[in-house]
mmCIF file of C-alpha atoms in Angstrom:
data_model
loop_
_atom_site.group_PDB
_atom_site.id
_atom_site.type_symbol
_atom_site.label_atom_id
_atom_site.label_comp_id
_atom_site.label_asym_id
_atom_site.label_seq_id
_atom_site.Cartn_x
_atom_site.Cartn_y
_atom_site.Cartn_z
ATOM 1 C CA UNK O 231 -33.819 26.565 -15.967
ATOM 2 C CA UNK O 232 -35.169 28.743 -18.810
ATOM 3 C CA UNK O 233 -36.161 32.224 -17.663
ATOM 4 C CA UNK O 234 -39.932 31.941 -17.805
ATOM 5 C CA UNK O 235 -42.253 33.411 -15.271
ATOM 6 C CA UNK O 236 -46.068 33.333 -15.116
ATOM 7 C CA UNK O 237 -48.361 35.642 -13.241
ATOM 8 C CA UNK O 238 -50.480 35.257 -11.290
ATOM 9 C CA UNK O 239 -49.569 31.750 -10.020
ATOM 10 C CA UNK O 240 -53.040 31.221 -8.578
ATOM 11 C CA UNK O 241 -56.270 32.915 -9.302
ATOM 12 C CA UNK O 242 -59.900 32.443 -8.290
ATOM 13 C CA UNK O 243 -62.467 34.329 -10.321
ATOM 14 C CA UNK O 244 -66.188 34.287 -10.917
ATOM 15 C CA UNK O 245 -68.033 33.130 -13.942
ATOM 16 C CA UNK O 246 -68.428 35.844 -16.592
ATOM 17 C CA UNK O 247 -65.499 37.939 -15.513
ATOM 18 C CA UNK O 248 -62.485 38.617 -17.857
ATOM 19 C CA UNK O 249 -59.129 37.179 -16.825
ATOM 20 C CA UNK O 250 -55.690 37.854 -18.189
ATOM 21 C CA UNK O 251 -52.642 35.651 -17.557
ATOM 22 C CA UNK O 252 -49.155 36.802 -18.288
ATOM 23 C CA UNK O 253 -46.134 34.913 -19.475
ATOM 24 C CA UNK O 254 -42.775 36.655 -19.417
ATOM 25 C CA UNK O 255 -39.467 35.285 -20.791
ATOM 26 C CA UNK O 256 -35.865 36.485 -20.614
ATOM 27 C CA UNK O 257 -34.492 34.044 -23.250
ATOM 28 C CA UNK O 258 -35.413 36.143 -26.316
ATOM 29 C CA UNK O 259 -37.064 33.081 -27.889
ATOM 30 C CA UNK O 260 -39.150 33.646 -30.921
ATOM 31 C CA UNK O 261 -41.967 31.172 -30.206
ATOM 32 C CA UNK O 262 -44.283 31.270 -27.231
ATOM 33 C CA UNK O 263 -47.245 28.977 -26.451
ATOM 34 C CA UNK O 264 -50.143 28.710 -24.082
ATOM 35 C CA UNK O 265 -51.399 25.270 -22.972
ATOM 36 C CA UNK O 266 -54.035 24.078 -20.521
ATOM 37 C CA UNK O 267 -53.558 20.909 -18.504
ATOM 38 C CA UNK O 268 -56.501 18.829 -17.354
ATOM 39 C CA UNK O 269 -56.466 15.332 -15.914
ATOM 40 C CA UNK O 270 -56.659 12.644 -18.564
ATOM 41 C CA UNK O 271 -55.889 15.099 -21.366
ATOM 42 C CA UNK O 272 -52.217 15.922 -20.980
ATOM 43 C CA UNK O 273 -51.430 19.357 -22.313
ATOM 44 C CA UNK O 274 -53.513 20.926 -25.059
ATOM 45 C CA UNK O 275 -52.406 23.897 -27.122
ATOM 46 C CA UNK O 276 -54.593 26.978 -26.816
ATOM 47 C CA UNK O 277 -52.727 29.572 -28.864
ATOM 48 C CA UNK O 278 -49.173 30.201 -29.894
ATOM 49 C CA UNK O 279 -47.043 33.011 -31.230
ATOM 50 C CA UNK O 280 -44.231 32.912 -33.781
ATOM 51 C CA UNK O 281 -43.210 36.514 -33.379
ATOM 52 C CA UNK O 282 -44.357 39.953 -32.144
ATOM 53 C CA UNK O 283 -47.974 40.452 -33.224
ATOM 54 C CA UNK O 284 -47.918 37.017 -34.974
ATOM 55 C CA UNK O 285 -50.265 34.537 -33.355
ATOM 56 C CA UNK O 286 -52.282 31.480 -34.333
ATOM 57 C CA UNK O 287 -54.898 29.203 -32.882
ATOM 58 C CA UNK O 288 -54.283 25.896 -31.296
ATOM 59 C CA UNK O 289 -56.429 22.878 -30.551
ATOM 60 C CA UNK O 290 -58.689 24.476 -27.897
ATOM 61 C CA UNK O 291 -58.784 28.190 -28.707
ATOM 62 C CA UNK O 292 -62.546 28.883 -28.239
ATOM 63 C CA UNK O 293 -63.118 31.370 -25.443
ATOM 64 C CA UNK O 294 -59.488 32.576 -25.378
ATOM 65 C CA UNK O 295 -57.529 35.360 -27.042
ATOM 66 C CA UNK O 296 -53.849 36.225 -26.971
ATOM 67 C CA UNK O 297 -51.621 39.181 -27.603
ATOM 68 C CA UNK O 298 -47.916 39.645 -27.999
ATOM 69 C CA UNK O 299 -46.683 43.249 -28.284
ATOM 70 C CA UNK O 300 -43.120 42.528 -27.169
ATOM 71 C CA UNK O 301 -40.866 39.531 -27.641
ATOM 72 C CA UNK O 302 -40.768 38.814 -23.916
ATOM 73 C CA UNK O 303 -44.446 38.942 -23.081
ATOM 74 C CA UNK O 304 -47.333 36.757 -24.182
ATOM 75 C CA UNK O 305 -50.768 37.397 -22.678
ATOM 76 C CA UNK O 306 -53.712 34.978 -22.520
ATOM 77 C CA UNK O 307 -57.156 36.478 -21.966
ATOM 78 C CA UNK O 308 -60.323 34.686 -21.072
ATOM 79 C CA UNK O 309 -62.957 37.085 -22.381
ATOM 80 C CA UNK O 310 -65.699 35.816 -20.109
ATOM 81 C CA UNK O 311 -64.544 33.002 -17.802
ATOM 82 C CA UNK O 312 -66.600 29.819 -17.532
ATOM 83 C CA UNK O 313 -66.299 26.886 -15.142
ATOM 84 C CA UNK O 314 -64.987 24.780 -17.980
ATOM 85 C CA UNK O 315 -61.915 26.984 -18.046
ATOM 86 C CA UNK O 316 -60.936 25.949 -14.595
ATOM 87 C CA UNK O 317 -57.541 24.429 -15.283
ATOM 88 C CA UNK O 318 -53.783 24.782 -14.882
ATOM 89 C CA UNK O 319 -52.315 27.001 -17.653
ATOM 90 C CA UNK O 320 -48.732 26.657 -18.795
ATOM 91 C CA UNK O 321 -46.679 28.923 -20.956
ATOM 92 C CA UNK O 322 -43.831 27.509 -23.028
ATOM 93 C CA UNK O 323 -41.090 29.001 -25.259
ATOM 94 C CA UNK O 324 -38.943 27.623 -28.030
ATOM 95 C CA UNK O 325 -36.354 28.844 -30.472
ATOM 96 C CA UNK O 326 -36.443 26.487 -33.431
ATOM 97 C CA UNK O 327 -33.062 26.240 -35.138
ATOM 98 C CA UNK O 328 -31.519 23.653 -37.324
ATOM 99 C CA UNK O 329 -33.351 20.403 -37.609
ATOM 100 C CA UNK O 330 -35.406 20.369 -34.512
ATOM 101 C CA UNK O 331 -36.651 22.224 -31.440
ATOM 102 C CA UNK O 332 -37.832 21.726 -27.909
ATOM 103 C CA UNK O 333 -40.081 23.696 -25.647
ATOM 104 C CA UNK O 334 -39.378 24.959 -22.183
ATOM 105 C CA UNK O 335 -42.132 25.439 -19.695
ATOM 106 C CA UNK O 336 -43.063 27.990 -17.069
ATOM 107 C CA UNK O 337 -44.255 27.072 -13.558
ATOM 108 C CA UNK O 338 -47.933 27.290 -14.363
ATOM 109 C CA UNK O 339 -50.982 29.220 -13.262
ATOM 110 C CA UNK O 340 -53.845 27.499 -11.451
ATOM 111 C CA UNK O 341 -57.142 29.160 -12.402
ATOM 112 C CA UNK O 342 -60.398 28.415 -10.620
ATOM 113 C CA UNK O 343 -63.636 29.757 -12.014
ATOM 114 C CA UNK O 344 -66.530 29.626 -9.542
ATOM 115 C CA UNK E 176 -54.547 14.016 -37.402
ATOM 116 C CA UNK E 177 -51.504 13.616 -35.262
ATOM 117 C CA UNK E 178 -51.893 11.717 -31.987
ATOM 118 C CA UNK E 179 -49.862 10.400 -29.167
ATOM 119 C CA UNK E 180 -50.879 7.467 -26.994
ATOM 120 C CA UNK E 181 -49.501 6.626 -23.589
ATOM 121 C CA UNK E 182 -51.261 3.335 -22.898
ATOM 122 C CA UNK E 183 -50.560 3.265 -19.117
ATOM 123 C CA UNK E 184 -52.298 5.867 -16.983
ATOM 124 C CA UNK E 185 -50.590 4.646 -13.763
ATOM 125 C CA UNK E 186 -47.564 2.461 -13.236
ATOM 126 C CA UNK E 187 -46.174 1.276 -9.862
ATOM 127 C CA UNK E 188 -42.626 -0.110 -9.572
ATOM 128 C CA UNK E 189 -40.475 -0.979 -6.624
ATOM 129 C CA UNK E 190 -37.495 1.154 -5.893
ATOM 130 C CA UNK E 191 -34.463 -0.312 -7.633
ATOM 131 C CA UNK E 192 -36.493 -2.046 -10.257
ATOM 132 C CA UNK E 193 -36.337 -1.216 -13.963
ATOM 133 C CA UNK E 194 -38.892 0.964 -15.660
ATOM 134 C CA UNK E 195 -40.323 1.209 -19.141
ATOM 135 C CA UNK E 196 -43.024 3.789 -20.060
ATOM 136 C CA UNK E 197 -44.675 3.338 -23.407
ATOM 137 C CA UNK E 198 -45.378 5.916 -26.061
ATOM 138 C CA UNK E 199 -46.905 5.399 -29.474
ATOM 139 C CA UNK E 200 -47.521 8.053 -32.007
ATOM 140 C CA UNK E 201 -49.420 8.572 -35.246
ATOM 141 C CA UNK E 202 -47.719 11.060 -37.474
ATOM 142 C CA UNK E 203 -47.487 11.436 -41.248
ATOM 143 C CA UNK E 204 -44.055 13.011 -41.155
ATOM 144 C CA UNK E 205 -40.639 12.392 -39.668
ATOM 145 C CA UNK E 206 -41.283 13.032 -36.044
ATOM 146 C CA UNK E 207 -39.396 14.885 -33.421
ATOM 147 C CA UNK E 208 -39.947 13.070 -30.105
ATOM 148 C CA UNK E 209 -39.684 14.245 -26.477
ATOM 149 C CA UNK E 210 -40.220 12.991 -22.969
ATOM 150 C CA UNK E 211 -41.063 15.459 -20.188
ATOM 151 C CA UNK E 212 -41.408 14.913 -16.463
ATOM 152 C CA UNK E 213 -43.684 16.840 -14.099
ATOM 153 C CA UNK E 214 -43.442 16.708 -10.341
ATOM 154 C CA UNK E 215 -46.576 17.656 -8.379
ATOM 155 C CA UNK E 216 -47.273 21.375 -8.549
ATOM 156 C CA UNK E 217 -44.388 21.963 -10.966
ATOM 157 C CA UNK E 218 -43.940 22.779 -14.577
ATOM 158 C CA UNK E 219 -42.680 20.299 -17.162
ATOM 159 C CA UNK E 220 -38.985 19.496 -17.391
ATOM 160 C CA UNK E 221 -37.436 18.110 -20.582
ATOM 161 C CA UNK E 222 -35.922 14.656 -20.002
ATOM 162 C CA UNK E 223 -34.717 13.870 -23.504
ATOM 163 C CA UNK E 224 -35.298 14.509 -27.153
ATOM 164 C CA UNK E 225 -34.933 12.759 -30.463
ATOM 165 C CA UNK E 226 -34.504 14.674 -33.725
ATOM 166 C CA UNK E 227 -32.472 12.322 -35.999
ATOM 167 C CA UNK E 228 -29.489 10.011 -35.945
ATOM 168 C CA UNK E 229 -28.902 7.419 -33.287
ATOM 169 C CA UNK E 230 -32.226 5.976 -32.256
ATOM 170 C CA UNK E 231 -31.173 5.390 -28.648
ATOM 171 C CA UNK E 232 -31.000 8.722 -26.859
ATOM 172 C CA UNK E 233 -29.737 9.497 -23.396
ATOM 173 C CA UNK E 234 -31.323 12.051 -21.156
ATOM 174 C CA UNK E 235 -31.017 13.513 -17.690
ATOM 175 C CA UNK E 236 -31.493 11.669 -14.452
ATOM 176 C CA UNK E 237 -30.374 8.316 -15.986
ATOM 177 C CA UNK E 238 -33.269 8.006 -18.426
ATOM 178 C CA UNK E 239 -32.987 6.763 -22.035
ATOM 179 C CA UNK E 240 -35.467 6.289 -24.834
ATOM 180 C CA UNK E 241 -35.397 4.332 -28.064
ATOM 181 C CA UNK E 242 -37.115 5.419 -31.295
ATOM 182 C CA UNK E 243 -38.530 2.513 -33.262
ATOM 183 C CA UNK E 244 -39.899 3.809 -36.542
ATOM 184 C CA UNK E 245 -41.368 0.407 -37.521
ATOM 185 C CA UNK E 246 -43.437 0.352 -34.327
ATOM 186 C CA UNK E 247 -44.129 4.080 -34.141
ATOM 187 C CA UNK E 248 -42.801 4.037 -30.601
ATOM 188 C CA UNK E 249 -40.599 5.995 -28.395
ATOM 189 C CA UNK E 250 -40.445 4.223 -25.039
ATOM 190 C CA UNK E 251 -38.757 5.650 -21.966
ATOM 191 C CA UNK E 252 -36.509 3.444 -19.817
ATOM 192 C CA UNK E 253 -34.511 3.554 -16.661
ATOM 193 C CA UNK E 254 -32.539 0.565 -15.359
ATOM 194 C CA UNK E 255 -33.042 1.353 -11.616
ATOM 195 C CA UNK E 256 -35.767 3.585 -10.308
ATOM 196 C CA UNK E 257 -35.304 5.901 -7.368
ATOM 197 C CA UNK E 258 -38.094 7.118 -5.050
ATOM 198 C CA UNK E 259 -37.485 10.666 -6.393
ATOM 199 C CA UNK E 260 -38.545 9.495 -9.853
ATOM 200 C CA UNK E 261 -42.196 9.404 -8.777
ATOM 201 C CA UNK E 262 -43.878 11.945 -10.987
ATOM 202 C CA UNK E 263 -46.035 12.206 -14.100
ATOM 203 C CA UNK E 264 -44.351 11.592 -17.479
ATOM 204 C CA UNK E 265 -45.440 12.998 -20.810
ATOM 205 C CA UNK E 266 -44.496 11.949 -24.299
ATOM 206 C CA UNK E 267 -44.756 14.621 -26.986
ATOM 207 C CA UNK E 268 -44.378 14.578 -30.770
ATOM 208 C CA UNK E 269 -43.766 17.350 -33.326
ATOM 209 C CA UNK E 270 -42.753 17.692 -36.891
ATOM 210 C CA UNK E 271 -41.426 20.571 -38.932
ATOM 211 C CA UNK E 272 -44.132 19.929 -41.467
ATOM 212 C CA UNK E 273 -46.728 20.740 -38.839
ATOM 213 C CA UNK E 274 -45.101 23.889 -37.641
ATOM 214 C CA UNK E 275 -43.307 24.296 -34.345
ATOM 215 C CA UNK E 276 -46.088 22.744 -32.285
ATOM 216 C CA UNK E 277 -46.160 19.666 -30.073
ATOM 217 C CA UNK E 278 -48.859 17.126 -29.437
ATOM 218 C CA UNK E 279 -48.794 15.617 -26.007
ATOM 219 C CA UNK E 280 -49.937 12.277 -24.664
ATOM 220 C CA UNK E 281 -52.296 12.053 -21.687
ATOM 221 C CA UNK E 282 -49.415 11.228 -19.303
ATOM 222 C CA UNK E 283 -48.324 8.260 -17.162
ATOM 223 C CA UNK E 284 -48.243 8.636 -13.403
ATOM 224 C CA UNK E 285 -45.361 6.732 -11.877
ATOM 225 C CA UNK E 286 -45.526 5.513 -8.323
ATOM 226 C CA UNK E 287 -42.445 4.143 -6.567
ATOM 227 C CA UNK E 288 -42.893 1.818 -3.683
ATOM 228 C CA UNK E 289 -40.114 1.273 -1.149
#
């Protein structure tokens, strides 16, 4: 299994509070991604990073920010959590080489906003 | 816009029977294609991938998939299903022209009856 950890694994928070989720990798992969998973929607990309301090928005980026100060860490912040951000959040990594690439996923963080 | 369709939300098969999960995509470029599997409470595991070459690809756990460009499909197959195959399956599509990002289908939940 790829060396990807996510913390915390479970979190319950109140509406309006800031929340930060952490993704840590030991594979030295260049690309890192944050997705959210909701029933009926599969996985949707929130933000991704293609290098230290290089990030870009995904499909559902409103209300989220990210930071990557080291190759191994990618942080996802919910500035002011809302109930619609209750979801399971997955981090993924990839190291595109040659003609193609694949992504490897962490175990996920279940976030509940009350 | 790129899209991935998995027409079947749920599929139930008997143990030992064959399985085919459907995936259709809409992409303007030469696609990279993936199938992932997710067991309850777990992250996503890569089953197989197609980048180029032979259109029939073999994966882990006895799965295979066939890329049919004329039908924009990448269906997943297994000749004999085991009870441990019960999980949710996701098809994903990417292309170098769209950066190192993937678009996921909504998933198909496989139930195996004994």
